[in-house]
Short mmCIF file of C-alpha atoms in Angstrom, two decimals:
data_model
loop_
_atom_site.label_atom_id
_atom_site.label_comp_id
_atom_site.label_asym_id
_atom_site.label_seq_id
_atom_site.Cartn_x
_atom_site.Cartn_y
_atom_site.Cartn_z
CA UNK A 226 -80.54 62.81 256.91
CA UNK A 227 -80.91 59.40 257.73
CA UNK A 228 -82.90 58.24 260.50
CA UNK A 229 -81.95 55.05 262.75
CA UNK A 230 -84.42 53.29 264.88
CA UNK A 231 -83.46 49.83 266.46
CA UNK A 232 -85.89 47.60 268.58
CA UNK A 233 -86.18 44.06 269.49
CA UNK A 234 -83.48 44.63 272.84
CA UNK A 235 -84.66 42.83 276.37
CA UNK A 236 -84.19 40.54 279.15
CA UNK A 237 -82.78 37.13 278.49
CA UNK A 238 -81.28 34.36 280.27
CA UNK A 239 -77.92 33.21 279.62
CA UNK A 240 -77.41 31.21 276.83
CA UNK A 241 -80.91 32.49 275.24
CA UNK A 242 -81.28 34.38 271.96
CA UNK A 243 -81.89 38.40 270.91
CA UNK A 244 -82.61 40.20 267.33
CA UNK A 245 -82.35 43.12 266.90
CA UNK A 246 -83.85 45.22 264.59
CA UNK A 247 -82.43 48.60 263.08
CA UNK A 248 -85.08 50.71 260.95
CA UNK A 249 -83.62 53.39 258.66
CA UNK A 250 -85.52 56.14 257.09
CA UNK A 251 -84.57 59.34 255.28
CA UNK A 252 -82.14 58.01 253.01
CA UNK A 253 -81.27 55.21 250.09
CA UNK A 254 -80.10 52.70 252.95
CA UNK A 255 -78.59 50.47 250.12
CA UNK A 256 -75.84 53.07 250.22
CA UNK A 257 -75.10 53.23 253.93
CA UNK A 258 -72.92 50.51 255.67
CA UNK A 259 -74.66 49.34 258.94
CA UNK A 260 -73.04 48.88 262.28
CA UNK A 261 -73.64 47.67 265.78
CA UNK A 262 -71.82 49.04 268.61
CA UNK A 263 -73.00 48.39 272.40
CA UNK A 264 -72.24 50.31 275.63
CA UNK A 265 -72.11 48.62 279.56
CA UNK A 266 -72.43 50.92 282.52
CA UNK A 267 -69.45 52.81 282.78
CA UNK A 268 -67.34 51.43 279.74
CA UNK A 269 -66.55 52.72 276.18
CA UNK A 270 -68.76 52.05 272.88
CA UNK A 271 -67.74 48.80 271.85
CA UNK A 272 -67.63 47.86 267.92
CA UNK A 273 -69.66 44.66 268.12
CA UNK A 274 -70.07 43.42 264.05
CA UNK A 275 -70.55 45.53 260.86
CA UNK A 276 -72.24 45.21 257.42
CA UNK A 277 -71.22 46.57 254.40
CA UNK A 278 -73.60 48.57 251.90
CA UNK A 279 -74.65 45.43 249.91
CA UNK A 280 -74.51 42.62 252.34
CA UNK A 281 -72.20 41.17 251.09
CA UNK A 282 -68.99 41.89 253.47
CA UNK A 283 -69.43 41.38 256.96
CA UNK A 284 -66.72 41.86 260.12
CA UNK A 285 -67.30 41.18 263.92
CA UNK A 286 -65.57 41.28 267.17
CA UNK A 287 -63.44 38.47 268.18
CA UNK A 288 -66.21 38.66 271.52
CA UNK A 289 -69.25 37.81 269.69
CA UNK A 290 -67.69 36.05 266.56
CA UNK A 291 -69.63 32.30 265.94
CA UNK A 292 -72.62 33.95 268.18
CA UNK A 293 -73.73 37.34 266.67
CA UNK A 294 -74.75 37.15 262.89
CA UNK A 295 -75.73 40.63 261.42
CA UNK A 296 -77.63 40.54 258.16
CA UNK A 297 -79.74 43.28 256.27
CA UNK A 298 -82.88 43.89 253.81
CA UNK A 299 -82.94 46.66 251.50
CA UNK A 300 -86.16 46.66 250.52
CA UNK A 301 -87.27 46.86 254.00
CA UNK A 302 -84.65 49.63 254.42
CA UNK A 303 -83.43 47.35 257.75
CA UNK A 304 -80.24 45.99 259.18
CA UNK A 305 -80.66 42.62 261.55
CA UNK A 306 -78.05 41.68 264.51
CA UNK A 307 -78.90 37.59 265.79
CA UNK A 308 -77.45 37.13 268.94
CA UNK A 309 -77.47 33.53 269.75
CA UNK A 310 -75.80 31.63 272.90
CA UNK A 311 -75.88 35.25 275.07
CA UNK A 312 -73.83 35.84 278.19
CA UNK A 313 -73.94 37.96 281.03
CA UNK A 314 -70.93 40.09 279.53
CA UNK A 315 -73.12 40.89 276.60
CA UNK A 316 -75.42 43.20 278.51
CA UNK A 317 -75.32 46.42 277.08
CA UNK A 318 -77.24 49.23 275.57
CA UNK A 319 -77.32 48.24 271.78
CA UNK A 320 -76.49 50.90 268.72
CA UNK A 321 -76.70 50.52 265.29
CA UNK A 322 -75.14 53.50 263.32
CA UNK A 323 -74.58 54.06 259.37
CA UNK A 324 -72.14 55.62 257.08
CA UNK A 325 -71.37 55.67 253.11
CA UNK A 326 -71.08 52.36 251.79
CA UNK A 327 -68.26 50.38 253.88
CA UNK A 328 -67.97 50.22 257.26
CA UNK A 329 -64.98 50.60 260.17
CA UNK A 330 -65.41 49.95 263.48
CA UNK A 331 -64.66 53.36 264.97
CA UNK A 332 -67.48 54.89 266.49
CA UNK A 333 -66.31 58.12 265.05
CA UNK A 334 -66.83 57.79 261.61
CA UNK A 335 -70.17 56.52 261.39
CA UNK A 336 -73.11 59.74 260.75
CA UNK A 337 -75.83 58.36 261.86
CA UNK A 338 -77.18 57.05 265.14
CA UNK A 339 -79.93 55.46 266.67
CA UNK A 340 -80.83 55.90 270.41
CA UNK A 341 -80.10 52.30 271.13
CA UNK A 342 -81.79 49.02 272.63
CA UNK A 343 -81.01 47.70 276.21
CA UNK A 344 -80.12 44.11 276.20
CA UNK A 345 -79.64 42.19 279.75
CA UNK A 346 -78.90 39.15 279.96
CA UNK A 347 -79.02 37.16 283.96
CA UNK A 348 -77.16 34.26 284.70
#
């Protein structure tokens, strides 16, 4: 059972910059695939960028691409998302989520969750 804790969310003005951080425990995170989703008031969960088990394949929204860079550490068993150049749009409760190896971005096939990081950004 892997266990997902990300941090590092808060208030920021537009064009300002956010990391997050997403803290796994429980398992051998080298063989999970890390991703970040987000979720505004009354929409969907949104695929926002993914990493794959290694590091070495990455994939991100058309939204966020050239802004967001997600990055990871596996010997300190955590996944990174940069968010540079933020907008108002971007505000969201953040997730990051894991499954085996390589990642997707549907929500659905990830097994692991955290509880998420709220990110607001004013204009």
């Amino acid at each position: 059972q892997v266990q997902l804790v990300e941090s590092g969310g808060g208030l920021v003005q537009a064009g300002g910059s956010l990391r997050l951080s997403c803290a796994a425990s429980g398992g051998t995170f080298s063989n999970y695939a890390i991703g970040w989703f987000r979720q505004a008031p009354g929409k969907g969960r949104e695929f926002v960028t993914a990493i794959n088990w290694s590091g070495g394949t990455t994939y991100s929204s058309d939204s966020v691409k050239g802004r967001f860079t997600v990055s990871r550490d596996n010997a300190k068993n955590t996944g990174y998302l940069q968010m540079n150049s933020l907008k108002p749009e971007d505000t969201a409760v953040y997730y990051c989520a894991a499954r085996r190896y390589y990642f997707t971005s549907d929500p659905a096939s990830y097994d692991y969750w955290g509880r998420g990081t709220q990110v607001t950004v004013s204009s």
